[in-house]
Amino acid sequence: MSRVEQITASPEGTQDLAKDFASGLRRGDVVALSGDLGSGKTTFVQGLAEGLGVKGNVVSPTFKLVNEFSGKVPLYHIDFYRIQSTREILVIGLEHYLFGDGVTVIEWADLYPDIIPKGTIRVCFEVISQNERWIVVDREGDR
Ligand code: ADP
Ligand code: MG
C-alpha cells in the first residue's frame, strides 16, 4: 500500500492535483472516489479529464450511468449515487469498462464495494472547511 495525502484550498487546487494524478495513470486503471456530497469528487474528475487530454464538459452522469470521453486515453466516468442495485450496474456491462482500454473513474464507489476490482486506486475526500478538502490517495502494491 502507498498513501498520499494532501489538502487543497480551492476547486482549482483539486483539479490541479487530479491533473498531476492523471499523469501516473495507465490504460485499464480504475479509480474509486468516495466522500460526501460536495466533497469534490466531480471537481477531481474534471482535472483528471484535463490531464488525460479529454475534451468535453465533465459533469456527473445523471441520466446515463456512464459518460464516455475520448482523449489520449479513453475516460469512463461512472457515478453509483443513483444506482438502486448491483444488478443495475451489471446490466450496463460494467466489466467492459473496468477491464477495458481506458481509465474508469467511479464516484460513490463505496456504495457497491463488491463490484470494485482488486488493484483499484482509491481516492477519499473530506470537507475541512468551505474551501478546503482533505484528499487521500491509496494504491495497492508498489505503484
Ligand atoms: P461531489 O462530486 O463530491 O459531490 P463536487 O465536485 O460536485 O462534489 O462539488 C464540490 C463543491 O465544493 C463545488 O461547489 C466546489 O466549487 C466546492 N469546493 C470548494 N473548495 C473546494 C476544493 N478545495 N476542492 C474541490 N471542491 C471545492
Ligand atoms: Mg459528484
Short mmCIF file of C-alpha atoms and ligand atoms in Angstrom, two decimals:
data_model
loop_
_atom_site.label_atom_id
_atom_site.label_comp_id
_atom_site.label_asym_id
_atom_site.label_seq_id
_atom_site.Cartn_x
_atom_site.Cartn_y
_atom_site.Cartn_z
CA MET A 1 0.00 0.00 0.00
CA SER A 2 1.11 3.54 -0.62
CA ARG A 3 -0.73 6.58 0.62
CA VAL A 4 -0.50 10.21 -0.45
CA GLU A 5 -2.45 12.86 1.46
CA GLN A 6 -2.98 16.45 0.53
CA ILE A 7 -5.18 19.38 1.49
CA THR A 8 -6.40 21.60 -1.33
CA ALA A 9 -7.67 25.12 -0.73
CA SER A 10 -9.84 25.69 -3.83
CA PRO A 11 -11.65 23.76 -6.60
CA GLU A 12 -8.76 24.68 -8.92
CA GLY A 13 -6.35 23.19 -6.38
CA THR A 14 -8.25 19.92 -6.51
CA GLN A 15 -8.27 19.99 -10.31
CA ASP A 16 -4.51 20.58 -10.40
CA LEU A 17 -3.97 17.68 -8.02
CA ALA A 18 -6.10 15.48 -10.26
CA LYS A 19 -4.19 16.59 -13.36
CA ASP A 20 -0.92 15.52 -11.74
CA PHE A 21 -2.51 12.29 -10.61
CA ALA A 22 -3.73 11.60 -14.18
CA SER A 23 -0.16 11.65 -15.48
CA GLY A 24 0.54 8.50 -13.45
CA LEU A 25 -2.45 6.55 -14.80
CA ARG A 26 -2.36 3.78 -17.37
CA ARG A 27 -4.97 2.16 -19.57
CA GLY A 28 -7.09 -0.22 -17.53
CA ASP A 29 -6.70 1.68 -14.28
CA VAL A 30 -9.77 2.00 -12.07
CA VAL A 31 -10.10 4.95 -9.69
CA ALA A 32 -12.71 4.74 -6.92
CA LEU A 33 -13.80 8.04 -5.38
CA SER A 34 -15.56 8.29 -2.04
CA GLY A 35 -16.68 11.15 0.16
CA ASP A 36 -19.79 13.16 0.97
CA LEU A 37 -21.83 15.18 -1.47
CA GLY A 38 -19.92 18.36 -2.29
CA SER A 39 -16.58 16.99 -1.12
CA GLY A 40 -15.02 17.45 -4.58
CA LYS A 41 -15.31 14.14 -6.45
CA THR A 42 -16.71 15.61 -9.67
CA THR A 43 -14.29 18.53 -9.44
CA PHE A 44 -11.46 15.97 -9.24
CA VAL A 45 -12.77 14.14 -12.32
CA GLN A 46 -12.71 17.44 -14.24
CA GLY A 47 -8.98 17.79 -13.54
CA LEU A 48 -8.43 14.13 -14.31
CA ALA A 49 -10.11 14.57 -17.68
CA GLU A 50 -7.96 17.57 -18.46
CA GLY A 51 -4.86 15.58 -17.54
CA LEU A 52 -5.93 12.78 -19.89
CA GLY A 53 -6.40 15.25 -22.72
CA VAL A 54 -10.16 14.81 -22.76
CA LYS A 55 -12.21 17.49 -24.42
CA GLY A 56 -15.77 17.97 -23.30
CA ASN A 57 -17.77 19.01 -20.33
CA VAL A 58 -17.39 16.74 -17.33
CA VAL A 59 -20.49 16.69 -15.16
CA SER A 60 -21.78 13.81 -13.09
CA PRO A 61 -23.55 11.21 -15.19
CA THR A 62 -27.13 11.62 -14.02
CA PHE A 63 -29.42 10.17 -16.68
CA LYS A 64 -26.89 7.72 -18.02
CA LEU A 65 -24.82 5.63 -15.65
CA VAL A 66 -21.63 6.12 -17.67
CA ASN A 67 -20.23 9.09 -19.55
CA GLU A 68 -17.59 8.12 -22.09
CA PHE A 69 -14.93 10.56 -23.24
CA SER A 70 -12.18 10.10 -25.79
CA GLY A 71 -8.76 11.55 -25.10
CA LYS A 72 -5.17 10.31 -25.21
CA VAL A 73 -6.70 7.52 -23.17
CA PRO A 74 -10.48 6.94 -23.07
CA LEU A 75 -12.13 8.05 -19.84
CA TYR A 76 -15.21 6.35 -18.43
CA HIS A 77 -16.95 8.40 -15.75
CA ILE A 78 -19.38 6.43 -13.60
CA ASP A 79 -21.48 7.53 -10.63
CA PHE A 80 -23.09 4.98 -8.32
CA TYR A 81 -25.11 7.60 -6.42
CA ARG A 82 -28.46 6.98 -8.10
CA ILE A 83 -28.00 3.25 -8.61
CA GLN A 84 -30.61 1.10 -6.90
CA SER A 85 -29.00 -2.33 -7.14
CA THR A 86 -25.90 -4.27 -8.15
CA ARG A 87 -27.95 -5.73 -10.98
CA GLU A 88 -28.48 -2.27 -12.47
CA ILE A 89 -24.71 -1.82 -12.61
CA LEU A 90 -24.07 -5.21 -14.19
CA VAL A 91 -26.76 -4.63 -16.82
CA ILE A 92 -24.77 -1.75 -18.33
CA GLY A 93 -21.80 -4.08 -18.78
CA LEU A 94 -19.56 -2.53 -16.17
CA GLU A 95 -16.84 -5.16 -16.77
CA HIS A 96 -16.42 -3.75 -20.28
CA TYR A 97 -15.27 -0.50 -18.68
CA LEU A 98 -13.40 -1.91 -15.69
CA PHE A 99 -11.35 -4.32 -17.76
CA GLY A 100 -11.24 -2.18 -20.90
CA ASP A 101 -8.64 0.00 -22.57
CA GLY A 102 -9.37 3.24 -20.78
CA VAL A 103 -9.34 4.78 -17.33
CA THR A 104 -12.51 4.22 -15.30
CA VAL A 105 -13.36 6.65 -12.53
CA ILE A 106 -16.27 5.88 -10.20
CA GLU A 107 -17.96 8.37 -7.89
CA TRP A 108 -19.62 6.94 -4.75
CA ALA A 109 -17.67 3.72 -5.34
CA ASP A 110 -18.08 2.66 -1.70
CA LEU A 111 -21.84 2.22 -2.16
CA TYR A 112 -21.12 -1.04 -4.06
CA PRO A 113 -17.74 -2.17 -2.73
CA ASP A 114 -18.10 -5.75 -4.01
CA ILE A 115 -18.01 -4.54 -7.59
CA ILE A 116 -14.73 -2.68 -7.29
CA PRO A 117 -11.85 -4.81 -8.65
CA LYS A 118 -8.64 -5.58 -6.80
CA GLY A 119 -5.90 -3.10 -7.52
CA THR A 120 -8.28 -0.16 -7.75
CA ILE A 121 -6.77 3.18 -6.77
CA ARG A 122 -8.85 4.73 -4.00
CA VAL A 123 -9.28 8.44 -3.51
CA CYS A 124 -11.17 9.70 -0.44
CA PHE A 125 -12.42 13.24 0.01
CA GLU A 126 -13.25 15.05 3.23
CA VAL A 127 -14.58 18.54 3.71
CA ILE A 128 -12.43 20.50 6.15
CA SER A 129 -13.89 23.96 5.59
CA GLN A 130 -15.79 25.78 2.89
CA ASN A 131 -12.82 25.77 0.52
CA GLU A 132 -10.56 23.10 1.97
CA ARG A 133 -10.66 19.42 1.10
CA TRP A 134 -8.54 16.63 2.53
CA ILE A 135 -7.73 14.20 -0.27
CA VAL A 136 -6.17 10.80 0.38
CA VAL A 137 -4.92 8.53 -2.44
CA ASP A 138 -4.34 4.86 -1.61
CA ARG A 139 -2.68 2.45 -4.01
CA GLU A 140 -2.12 -1.26 -3.64
CA GLY A 141 1.28 -2.73 -4.38
CA ASP A 142 4.29 -0.58 -5.22
CA ARG A 143 2.75 1.79 -7.76
P1 ADP B 1 -19.05 15.81 -5.30
O1 ADP B 1 -18.90 15.28 -6.70
O2 ADP B 1 -18.15 15.12 -4.30
O3 ADP B 1 -20.46 15.83 -4.83
P2 ADP B 1 -18.42 18.40 -6.46
O4 ADP B 1 -17.05 18.33 -7.04
O5 ADP B 1 -19.59 18.29 -7.39
O6 ADP B 1 -18.54 17.32 -5.26
O7 ADP B 1 -18.61 19.75 -5.66
C1 ADP B 1 -17.64 20.28 -4.81
C2 ADP B 1 -18.09 21.67 -4.43
O8 ADP B 1 -17.22 22.22 -3.47
C3 ADP B 1 -18.08 22.62 -5.63
O9 ADP B 1 -19.14 23.53 -5.50
C4 ADP B 1 -16.73 23.31 -5.48
O10 ADP B 1 -16.72 24.60 -6.06
C5 ADP B 1 -16.62 23.40 -3.97
N1 ADP B 1 -15.23 23.44 -3.46
C6 ADP B 1 -14.74 24.37 -2.60
N2 ADP B 1 -13.48 24.13 -2.28
C7 ADP B 1 -13.11 23.01 -2.97
C8 ADP B 1 -11.90 22.27 -3.05
N3 ADP B 1 -10.79 22.57 -2.34
N4 ADP B 1 -11.90 21.17 -3.85
C9 ADP B 1 -12.99 20.81 -4.54
N5 ADP B 1 -14.17 21.47 -4.50
C10 ADP B 1 -14.25 22.56 -3.72
MG MG B 2 -20.29 14.30 -7.97
#
